[in-house]
Short mmCIF file of N, CA and C in Angstrom, two decimals:
data_model
loop_
_atom_site.label_atom_id
_atom_site.label_comp_id
_atom_site.label_asym_id
_atom_site.label_seq_id
_atom_site.Cartn_x
_atom_site.Cartn_y
_atom_site.Cartn_z
N MET A 167 0.87 -1.16 -0.03
CA MET A 167 0.03 0.05 -0.06
C MET A 167 0.93 1.30 0.04
N GLU A 168 0.50 2.10 -1.00
CA GLU A 168 1.40 3.26 -1.15
C GLU A 168 0.74 4.47 -0.27
N HIS A 169 1.64 5.18 0.43
CA HIS A 169 1.12 6.39 1.26
C HIS A 169 1.73 7.67 0.69
N VAL A 170 0.92 8.73 0.93
CA VAL A 170 1.36 10.13 0.52
C VAL A 170 1.58 10.91 1.86
N ILE A 171 2.26 11.87 1.80
CA ILE A 171 2.60 12.79 3.03
C ILE A 171 1.69 13.93 2.86
N LEU A 172 0.85 14.00 3.87
CA LEU A 172 -0.23 15.18 4.10
C LEU A 172 0.59 16.32 4.53
N VAL A 173 0.31 17.53 4.05
CA VAL A 173 1.10 18.77 4.38
C VAL A 173 0.13 19.89 4.60
N ASP A 174 0.60 20.92 5.25
CA ASP A 174 -0.07 22.24 5.30
C ASP A 174 0.58 23.12 4.09
N GLU A 175 -0.16 24.23 4.05
CA GLU A 175 0.22 25.09 2.91
C GLU A 175 1.78 25.56 2.83
N GLN A 176 2.35 25.40 4.02
CA GLN A 176 3.74 25.75 4.00
C GLN A 176 4.73 24.39 3.74
N ASP A 177 4.17 23.43 3.49
CA ASP A 177 4.71 22.22 3.21
C ASP A 177 5.23 21.39 4.50
N ASN A 178 4.77 21.88 5.45
CA ASN A 178 4.99 21.08 6.83
C ASN A 178 4.13 19.74 6.82
N PRO A 179 4.87 18.63 7.01
CA PRO A 179 4.21 17.26 7.15
C PRO A 179 3.19 17.34 8.39
N ILE A 180 2.14 16.74 8.08
CA ILE A 180 0.96 16.76 9.16
C ILE A 180 0.58 15.25 9.40
N GLY A 181 1.03 14.36 8.61
CA GLY A 181 0.55 12.94 8.67
C GLY A 181 0.74 12.23 7.34
N LEU A 182 0.47 10.94 7.44
CA LEU A 182 0.53 10.15 6.20
C LEU A 182 -0.89 9.38 6.03
N MET A 183 -1.21 9.24 4.75
CA MET A 183 -2.52 8.55 4.29
C MET A 183 -2.30 7.83 3.15
N GLU A 184 -3.12 6.72 3.00
CA GLU A 184 -2.98 5.78 1.84
C GLU A 184 -3.44 6.68 0.44
N LYS A 185 -2.61 6.60 -0.59
CA LYS A 185 -2.64 7.48 -1.57
C LYS A 185 -4.13 7.67 -2.19
N ILE A 186 -4.81 6.46 -2.36
CA ILE A 186 -6.17 6.55 -2.90
C ILE A 186 -7.08 7.29 -2.00
N GLU A 187 -6.98 6.96 -0.73
CA GLU A 187 -7.93 7.72 0.17
C GLU A 187 -7.63 9.29 0.19
N ALA A 188 -6.31 9.75 0.12
CA ALA A 188 -6.05 11.08 0.00
C ALA A 188 -6.68 11.79 -1.26
N HIS A 189 -6.70 10.97 -2.24
CA HIS A 189 -7.27 11.48 -3.62
C HIS A 189 -8.77 11.57 -3.47
N GLU A 190 -9.25 10.49 -2.64
CA GLU A 190 -10.77 10.42 -2.58
C GLU A 190 -11.28 11.63 -1.79
N LYS A 191 -10.52 11.95 -0.76
CA LYS A 191 -11.03 13.03 0.20
C LYS A 191 -10.41 14.43 -0.22
N GLY A 192 -9.56 14.40 -1.41
CA GLY A 192 -9.02 15.72 -1.77
C GLY A 192 -8.28 16.56 -0.85
N LEU A 193 -7.22 15.71 -0.06
CA LEU A 193 -6.49 16.24 0.96
C LEU A 193 -5.05 16.70 0.35
N LEU A 194 -4.71 17.83 0.90
CA LEU A 194 -3.43 18.54 0.56
C LEU A 194 -2.26 17.35 0.78
N HIS A 195 -1.57 17.07 -0.14
CA HIS A 195 -0.29 16.27 0.03
C HIS A 195 0.78 16.70 -0.96
N ARG A 196 2.07 16.15 -0.53
CA ARG A 196 3.35 16.60 -1.30
C ARG A 196 3.40 15.67 -2.52
N ALA A 197 3.88 16.38 -3.58
CA ALA A 197 4.02 15.70 -4.89
C ALA A 197 5.16 16.25 -5.54
N PHE A 198 5.67 15.83 -6.72
CA PHE A 198 6.58 16.41 -7.64
C PHE A 198 6.30 16.01 -9.08
N SER A 199 6.81 17.09 -9.89
CA SER A 199 6.54 16.91 -11.23
C SER A 199 7.93 17.10 -11.91
N VAL A 200 8.47 16.26 -12.65
CA VAL A 200 9.74 16.26 -13.34
C VAL A 200 9.57 16.59 -14.74
N PHE A 201 10.37 17.64 -15.26
CA PHE A 201 10.34 18.02 -16.62
C PHE A 201 11.75 17.93 -17.21
N ILE A 202 11.98 17.01 -18.17
CA ILE A 202 13.42 16.79 -18.79
C ILE A 202 13.38 17.41 -20.07
N PHE A 203 14.26 18.24 -20.33
CA PHE A 203 14.58 18.78 -21.72
C PHE A 203 15.70 18.25 -22.37
N ASN A 204 15.75 18.23 -23.64
CA ASN A 204 17.08 17.86 -24.38
C ASN A 204 17.91 19.12 -24.84
N ASP A 205 19.02 18.83 -25.45
CA ASP A 205 19.79 19.93 -25.88
C ASP A 205 19.30 20.67 -27.03
N ASP A 206 18.03 20.16 -27.56
CA ASP A 206 17.42 21.01 -28.72
C ASP A 206 16.25 21.87 -28.00
N ASN A 207 16.17 21.86 -26.60
CA ASN A 207 15.34 22.60 -25.92
C ASN A 207 13.86 22.11 -26.19
N GLU A 208 13.69 20.68 -26.34
CA GLU A 208 12.42 19.98 -26.40
C GLU A 208 12.15 19.36 -25.22
N LEU A 209 10.90 19.25 -24.71
CA LEU A 209 10.39 18.74 -23.66
C LEU A 209 10.11 17.21 -23.78
N LEU A 210 10.53 16.45 -22.85
CA LEU A 210 10.19 14.91 -23.05
C LEU A 210 8.77 14.60 -22.27
N LEU A 211 7.78 14.47 -23.04
CA LEU A 211 6.49 14.06 -22.60
C LEU A 211 6.40 12.58 -22.40
N GLN A 212 5.40 12.13 -21.68
CA GLN A 212 4.91 10.80 -21.56
C GLN A 212 3.43 10.74 -21.64
N GLN A 213 2.94 9.64 -22.28
CA GLN A 213 1.54 9.40 -22.23
C GLN A 213 1.38 8.55 -21.16
N ARG A 214 0.55 8.74 -20.12
CA ARG A 214 0.19 7.88 -19.09
C ARG A 214 -0.40 6.52 -19.58
N ALA A 215 0.09 5.43 -19.03
CA ALA A 215 -0.50 4.17 -19.39
C ALA A 215 -2.11 4.09 -19.19
N TYR A 216 -2.77 3.69 -20.00
CA TYR A 216 -4.28 3.47 -19.89
C TYR A 216 -4.59 2.60 -18.63
N SER A 217 -3.88 2.04 -17.98
CA SER A 217 -4.31 1.24 -16.83
C SER A 217 -4.01 2.07 -15.49
N LYS A 218 -3.62 3.29 -15.61
CA LYS A 218 -3.21 4.10 -14.41
C LYS A 218 -4.63 4.43 -13.73
N TYR A 219 -4.55 4.64 -12.32
CA TYR A 219 -5.93 4.67 -11.63
C TYR A 219 -6.51 6.16 -11.85
N HIS A 220 -5.83 6.91 -12.53
CA HIS A 220 -6.53 8.22 -13.02
C HIS A 220 -5.80 8.82 -14.11
N SER A 221 -6.39 9.53 -14.93
CA SER A 221 -5.66 10.28 -16.22
C SER A 221 -4.94 9.33 -17.08
N GLY A 222 -5.59 8.00 -17.30
CA GLY A 222 -4.98 7.11 -18.10
C GLY A 222 -5.03 7.50 -19.55
N GLY A 223 -3.95 7.43 -20.39
CA GLY A 223 -3.88 7.73 -21.55
C GLY A 223 -3.57 9.25 -22.08
N LEU A 224 -3.65 10.11 -21.11
CA LEU A 224 -3.34 11.44 -21.17
C LEU A 224 -1.74 11.73 -21.15
N TRP A 225 -1.51 12.89 -22.02
CA TRP A 225 -0.03 13.34 -22.10
C TRP A 225 0.28 14.17 -20.89
N THR A 226 1.45 14.11 -20.46
CA THR A 226 1.84 14.94 -19.25
C THR A 226 3.34 15.13 -19.27
N ASN A 227 3.88 15.79 -18.21
CA ASN A 227 5.26 16.04 -18.03
C ASN A 227 6.01 14.66 -17.95
N THR A 228 7.47 14.65 -17.98
CA THR A 228 8.28 13.50 -18.08
C THR A 228 7.83 12.40 -17.16
N CYS A 229 7.70 12.88 -15.77
CA CYS A 229 7.18 11.87 -14.85
C CYS A 229 6.72 12.76 -13.59
N CYS A 230 5.94 12.13 -12.71
CA CYS A 230 5.39 12.76 -11.53
C CYS A 230 5.08 11.63 -10.64
N SER A 231 4.94 12.13 -9.33
CA SER A 231 4.67 11.01 -8.24
C SER A 231 4.56 11.78 -6.94
N HIS A 232 4.69 10.94 -5.94
CA HIS A 232 4.78 11.42 -4.50
C HIS A 232 6.02 11.05 -3.80
N PRO A 233 6.74 11.80 -3.11
CA PRO A 233 7.86 11.21 -2.27
C PRO A 233 7.26 10.25 -1.14
N ARG A 234 8.14 9.43 -0.86
CA ARG A 234 7.86 8.50 0.28
C ARG A 234 8.27 9.31 1.61
N ASP A 235 7.71 8.65 2.81
CA ASP A 235 8.02 9.41 4.03
C ASP A 235 9.52 9.48 4.17
N LYS A 236 10.07 10.66 4.64
CA LYS A 236 11.46 11.00 4.92
C LYS A 236 12.35 10.92 3.67
N GLU A 237 11.71 10.85 2.42
CA GLU A 237 12.50 10.77 1.16
C GLU A 237 12.54 12.28 0.63
N GLY A 238 13.77 12.85 0.25
CA GLY A 238 13.83 14.17 -0.22
C GLY A 238 13.17 14.22 -1.54
N ILE A 239 12.76 15.40 -2.03
CA ILE A 239 12.19 15.67 -3.28
C ILE A 239 13.00 15.35 -4.45
N VAL A 240 14.18 15.81 -4.46
CA VAL A 240 15.04 15.39 -5.65
C VAL A 240 15.33 13.82 -5.71
N ASP A 241 15.56 13.35 -4.57
CA ASP A 241 15.87 12.04 -4.54
C ASP A 241 14.63 11.09 -5.00
N ALA A 242 13.46 11.53 -4.73
CA ALA A 242 12.13 11.04 -4.98
C ALA A 242 12.06 11.03 -6.60
N GLY A 243 12.21 12.37 -7.18
CA GLY A 243 12.14 12.72 -8.54
C GLY A 243 13.12 11.61 -9.30
N LYS A 244 14.43 11.49 -8.89
CA LYS A 244 15.31 10.52 -9.66
C LYS A 244 14.91 9.21 -9.38
N ARG A 245 14.31 8.74 -8.36
CA ARG A 245 13.75 7.32 -8.30
C ARG A 245 12.57 7.06 -9.18
N ARG A 246 11.79 8.10 -9.47
CA ARG A 246 10.67 7.91 -10.22
C ARG A 246 10.95 8.02 -11.85
N LEU A 247 12.07 8.76 -11.95
CA LEU A 247 12.62 8.92 -13.43
C LEU A 247 13.06 7.47 -13.83
N VAL A 248 13.72 6.78 -12.98
CA VAL A 248 14.30 5.51 -13.36
C VAL A 248 13.06 4.38 -13.39
N GLU A 249 12.12 4.48 -12.38
CA GLU A 249 10.98 3.59 -12.29
C GLU A 249 10.00 3.95 -13.53
N GLU A 250 9.70 5.07 -13.92
CA GLU A 250 8.90 5.24 -14.88
C GLU A 250 9.47 5.42 -16.47
N MET A 251 10.46 6.02 -16.49
CA MET A 251 11.04 6.24 -17.82
C MET A 251 12.39 5.73 -18.19
N GLY A 252 13.00 4.83 -17.13
CA GLY A 252 14.15 3.96 -17.36
C GLY A 252 15.50 4.67 -17.48
N PHE A 253 15.55 5.87 -17.02
CA PHE A 253 16.87 6.59 -16.98
C PHE A 253 17.20 7.32 -15.82
N SER A 254 18.25 7.77 -15.61
CA SER A 254 18.67 8.73 -14.52
C SER A 254 19.37 9.87 -15.01
N CYS A 255 19.26 11.05 -14.49
CA CYS A 255 19.96 12.30 -14.76
C CYS A 255 19.98 13.15 -13.58
N ASP A 256 20.72 14.27 -13.69
CA ASP A 256 20.65 15.35 -12.54
C ASP A 256 19.33 16.19 -12.86
N ILE A 257 18.79 16.41 -11.67
CA ILE A 257 17.59 17.25 -11.77
C ILE A 257 17.74 18.24 -10.49
N ASP A 258 16.99 19.34 -10.91
CA ASP A 258 17.10 20.50 -9.79
C ASP A 258 15.63 21.05 -9.42
N TRP A 259 15.55 21.41 -8.32
CA TRP A 259 14.34 21.98 -7.93
C TRP A 259 14.14 23.36 -8.46
N VAL A 260 13.00 23.80 -8.92
CA VAL A 260 12.91 25.13 -9.50
C VAL A 260 11.79 25.86 -8.91
N PHE A 261 10.62 25.36 -8.49
CA PHE A 261 9.57 26.20 -7.67
C PHE A 261 8.58 24.99 -7.17
N SER A 262 7.76 25.48 -6.37
CA SER A 262 6.52 24.65 -5.97
C SER A 262 5.38 25.66 -5.86
N PHE A 263 4.21 24.94 -6.07
CA PHE A 263 2.99 25.73 -6.07
C PHE A 263 1.91 24.60 -5.50
N ILE A 264 0.63 25.16 -5.20
CA ILE A 264 -0.48 24.36 -4.77
C ILE A 264 -1.50 24.50 -5.77
N TYR A 265 -2.25 23.18 -6.21
CA TYR A 265 -3.24 23.22 -7.01
C TYR A 265 -4.30 22.31 -6.52
N LYS A 266 -5.60 22.41 -6.99
CA LYS A 266 -6.64 21.46 -6.52
C LYS A 266 -7.31 21.26 -7.85
N ALA A 267 -7.78 20.12 -8.23
CA ALA A 267 -8.33 19.78 -9.57
C ALA A 267 -9.09 18.43 -9.52
N GLU A 268 -10.38 18.39 -9.95
CA GLU A 268 -11.24 17.20 -9.92
C GLU A 268 -10.61 16.31 -11.09
N LEU A 269 -10.60 15.11 -10.85
CA LEU A 269 -10.05 14.12 -11.92
C LEU A 269 -11.33 13.12 -12.23
N ASP A 270 -10.79 12.21 -13.11
CA ASP A 270 -11.78 11.08 -13.34
C ASP A 270 -12.01 10.25 -12.12
N ASN A 271 -12.82 9.20 -12.27
CA ASN A 271 -12.97 8.14 -11.21
C ASN A 271 -13.22 8.93 -9.80
N GLU A 272 -14.00 10.08 -9.88
CA GLU A 272 -14.46 10.72 -8.48
C GLU A 272 -13.19 11.08 -7.62
N LEU A 273 -12.10 11.25 -8.24
CA LEU A 273 -10.86 11.71 -7.29
C LEU A 273 -10.53 13.09 -7.45
N THR A 274 -9.69 13.51 -6.52
CA THR A 274 -9.39 15.15 -6.61
C THR A 274 -7.96 15.12 -6.21
N GLU A 275 -7.18 15.83 -7.11
CA GLU A 275 -5.87 16.13 -6.86
C GLU A 275 -5.70 17.28 -6.27
N HIS A 276 -5.17 17.34 -4.81
CA HIS A 276 -5.01 18.45 -4.13
C HIS A 276 -3.26 18.43 -3.58
N GLU A 277 -2.65 19.11 -4.32
CA GLU A 277 -1.06 18.95 -4.22
C GLU A 277 -0.35 20.08 -3.99
N LEU A 278 0.60 20.00 -3.29
CA LEU A 278 1.84 20.99 -3.16
C LEU A 278 2.81 20.34 -3.98
N ASP A 279 2.87 20.80 -5.15
CA ASP A 279 3.74 20.15 -6.31
C ASP A 279 5.16 20.88 -6.38
N HIS A 280 6.04 20.15 -6.19
CA HIS A 280 7.45 20.58 -6.20
C HIS A 280 7.90 20.23 -7.83
N VAL A 281 8.32 21.27 -8.52
CA VAL A 281 8.66 21.22 -9.91
C VAL A 281 10.20 20.97 -9.95
N LEU A 282 10.66 19.94 -10.79
CA LEU A 282 12.25 19.49 -10.99
C LEU A 282 12.35 19.71 -12.39
N VAL A 283 13.63 20.06 -12.75
CA VAL A 283 14.00 20.14 -14.19
C VAL A 283 15.33 19.55 -14.31
N GLY A 284 15.54 18.86 -15.55
CA GLY A 284 16.69 18.29 -15.68
C GLY A 284 16.96 18.21 -17.36
N ASN A 285 18.12 17.74 -17.72
CA ASN A 285 18.45 17.65 -19.13
C ASN A 285 18.99 16.10 -19.46
N TYR A 286 18.42 15.69 -20.55
CA TYR A 286 18.72 14.27 -21.01
C TYR A 286 18.59 14.16 -22.50
N ASN A 287 19.35 13.44 -23.16
CA ASN A 287 19.38 13.37 -24.65
C ASN A 287 19.24 12.12 -25.44
N GLN A 288 19.06 11.08 -24.56
CA GLN A 288 18.82 9.75 -25.15
C GLN A 288 17.40 9.28 -25.17
N PRO A 289 17.00 8.23 -25.85
CA PRO A 289 15.56 7.76 -25.87
C PRO A 289 15.42 7.15 -24.43
N PRO A 290 14.35 7.23 -23.82
CA PRO A 290 14.06 6.81 -22.63
C PRO A 290 13.71 5.32 -22.99
N LYS A 291 13.77 4.44 -21.82
CA LYS A 291 13.27 3.09 -21.85
C LYS A 291 12.18 2.96 -20.99
N PRO A 292 10.86 3.45 -21.19
CA PRO A 292 9.83 3.45 -20.19
C PRO A 292 9.38 2.10 -19.80
N ASN A 293 8.78 2.17 -18.49
CA ASN A 293 8.14 1.14 -17.99
C ASN A 293 6.55 0.99 -18.58
N PRO A 294 6.25 -0.07 -19.26
CA PRO A 294 4.93 -0.19 -19.83
C PRO A 294 3.73 -0.24 -19.04
N ASP A 295 4.09 -0.43 -17.73
CA ASP A 295 2.98 -0.49 -16.64
C ASP A 295 2.67 1.02 -16.37
N GLU A 296 3.60 1.87 -16.65
CA GLU A 296 3.43 3.34 -16.27
C GLU A 296 3.20 4.23 -17.44
N VAL A 297 3.89 3.92 -18.53
CA VAL A 297 3.91 4.78 -19.75
C VAL A 297 3.55 4.18 -21.11
N GLU A 298 2.47 4.77 -21.58
CA GLU A 298 1.95 4.21 -22.79
C GLU A 298 2.88 4.45 -24.03
N SER A 299 3.32 5.69 -24.11
CA SER A 299 4.20 6.32 -25.11
C SER A 299 4.96 7.56 -24.69
N TRP A 300 5.78 8.22 -25.44
CA TRP A 300 6.65 9.25 -25.09
C TRP A 300 7.04 9.90 -26.40
N LYS A 301 7.52 11.16 -26.23
CA LYS A 301 7.94 11.92 -27.26
C LYS A 301 8.66 13.19 -26.77
N PHE A 302 9.81 13.69 -27.57
CA PHE A 302 10.42 14.96 -27.28
C PHE A 302 9.63 16.01 -28.18
N VAL A 303 9.10 17.10 -27.57
CA VAL A 303 8.32 18.04 -28.27
C VAL A 303 8.89 19.42 -28.22
N ASP A 304 8.66 20.24 -29.34
CA ASP A 304 9.01 21.61 -29.39
C ASP A 304 8.14 22.47 -28.45
N LEU A 305 8.46 23.46 -27.69
CA LEU A 305 7.64 24.18 -26.77
C LEU A 305 6.59 24.88 -27.39
N LYS A 306 6.98 25.57 -28.62
CA LYS A 306 5.97 26.33 -29.34
C LYS A 306 4.83 25.44 -29.85
N TRP A 307 5.15 24.19 -30.45
CA TRP A 307 4.19 23.29 -30.81
C TRP A 307 3.37 22.92 -29.57
N LEU A 308 3.88 22.52 -28.39
CA LEU A 308 3.25 21.99 -27.32
C LEU A 308 2.28 23.21 -26.79
N GLU A 309 2.70 24.55 -26.76
CA GLU A 309 1.79 25.60 -26.32
C GLU A 309 0.55 25.68 -27.27
N GLN A 310 0.69 25.39 -28.50
CA GLN A 310 -0.46 25.57 -29.38
C GLN A 310 -1.30 24.28 -29.29
N ASP A 311 -0.70 23.16 -29.18
CA ASP A 311 -1.49 21.88 -28.93
C ASP A 311 -2.34 21.90 -27.58
N LEU A 312 -1.66 22.50 -26.55
CA LEU A 312 -2.35 22.63 -25.30
C LEU A 312 -3.83 23.51 -25.51
N LEU A 313 -3.44 24.47 -26.28
CA LEU A 313 -4.66 25.40 -26.59
C LEU A 313 -5.78 24.66 -27.45
N GLU A 314 -5.33 23.95 -28.45
CA GLU A 314 -6.34 23.30 -29.19
C GLU A 314 -6.86 22.09 -28.95
N ASN A 315 -6.09 21.18 -27.99
CA ASN A 315 -6.42 20.00 -27.60
C ASN A 315 -6.15 19.76 -26.03
N PRO A 316 -6.84 20.66 -25.08
CA PRO A 316 -6.59 20.57 -23.70
C PRO A 316 -7.03 19.23 -23.14
N ASP A 317 -7.89 18.52 -23.57
CA ASP A 317 -8.41 17.35 -23.15
C ASP A 317 -7.46 16.03 -23.44
N ASN A 318 -6.39 16.33 -24.13
CA ASN A 318 -5.27 15.28 -24.29
C ASN A 318 -4.24 15.17 -23.19
N TYR A 319 -4.30 16.33 -22.35
CA TYR A 319 -3.32 16.42 -21.29
C TYR A 319 -3.83 16.43 -19.86
N THR A 320 -3.02 16.06 -18.89
CA THR A 320 -3.37 15.99 -17.47
C THR A 320 -3.63 17.42 -17.08
N VAL A 321 -4.48 17.44 -16.11
CA VAL A 321 -4.85 18.83 -15.52
C VAL A 321 -3.62 19.52 -14.89
N TRP A 322 -2.80 18.78 -14.18
CA TRP A 322 -1.68 19.41 -13.42
C TRP A 322 -0.66 19.84 -14.57
N PHE A 323 -0.52 19.24 -15.59
CA PHE A 323 0.34 19.65 -16.75
C PHE A 323 -0.09 21.05 -17.29
N GLN A 324 -1.38 21.10 -17.52
CA GLN A 324 -1.88 22.27 -17.94
C GLN A 324 -1.68 23.38 -17.04
N LYS A 325 -1.73 23.18 -15.74
CA LYS A 325 -1.75 24.27 -14.77
C LYS A 325 -0.11 24.59 -14.61
N ILE A 326 0.94 23.93 -14.94
CA ILE A 326 2.20 24.34 -14.59
C ILE A 326 3.07 24.56 -15.96
N PHE A 327 2.60 24.17 -16.96
CA PHE A 327 3.33 24.31 -18.34
C PHE A 327 3.76 25.71 -18.45
N GLU A 328 2.95 26.76 -18.38
CA GLU A 328 3.45 28.17 -18.73
C GLU A 328 4.67 28.50 -17.58
N ARG A 329 4.51 28.28 -16.35
CA ARG A 329 5.59 28.50 -15.41
C ARG A 329 6.85 27.81 -15.75
N VAL A 330 6.89 26.60 -16.18
CA VAL A 330 7.90 25.84 -16.46
C VAL A 330 8.48 26.47 -17.74
N LYS A 331 7.77 26.62 -18.75
CA LYS A 331 8.13 27.27 -20.05
C LYS A 331 8.94 28.59 -19.80
N SER A 332 8.30 29.50 -18.90
CA SER A 332 9.08 30.69 -18.52
C SER A 332 10.45 30.61 -17.76
N HIS A 333 10.36 29.63 -16.86
CA HIS A 333 11.62 29.33 -16.23
C HIS A 333 12.62 28.80 -17.22
N PHE A 334 12.27 27.86 -18.03
CA PHE A 334 13.32 27.29 -18.95
C PHE A 334 13.74 28.28 -19.92
N LEU A 335 12.87 29.04 -20.58
CA LEU A 335 13.35 30.09 -21.55
C LEU A 335 14.12 31.13 -21.03
N SER A 336 13.92 31.31 -19.78
CA SER A 336 14.95 32.43 -19.08
C SER A 336 16.33 31.86 -18.96
N LYS A 337 16.44 30.58 -18.75
CA LYS A 337 17.78 29.89 -18.71
C LYS A 337 18.53 29.77 -20.06
N VAL A 338 17.75 29.56 -21.15
CA VAL A 338 18.29 29.48 -22.47
C VAL A 338 18.47 30.72 -23.28
N ALA A 339 18.03 31.81 -22.73
CA ALA A 339 18.06 33.08 -23.48
C ALA A 339 19.38 33.61 -23.40
#
């Protein structure tokens, strides 16, 4: 059974709860989202496996999940990159924010999400239990596709894309 870390709005831990129960109750918990770019300034997207307990088949950032109890955010991000996408690389924390969104299956995401960014240039070797497909995409194309086809993307990805794009472009300018 997988647990999430319940937190207050300042990211102070206030308890642990089974992951599905936290999503059923819509309780604020700690999460992270990893964004991996290549040297061509393209973002590595994954299409979530259709078998996932929510948002199956939707496109999203490179990987995301929840840290384990007493696990650091960057360490958790690196762990999930290997588990989901089959590779490891350096990642850095860039910002965090809180969001709440209704999902399918009567679940609610209410997360204090830590955003992590890294660079990698090889094809991933994704875990088919986690990832249906993947692709590196140009940010301008992605920005247009998000406007034209928002239902193809996870709610959290739609909420953080502009902030990540602004952060990333400020680094490559």
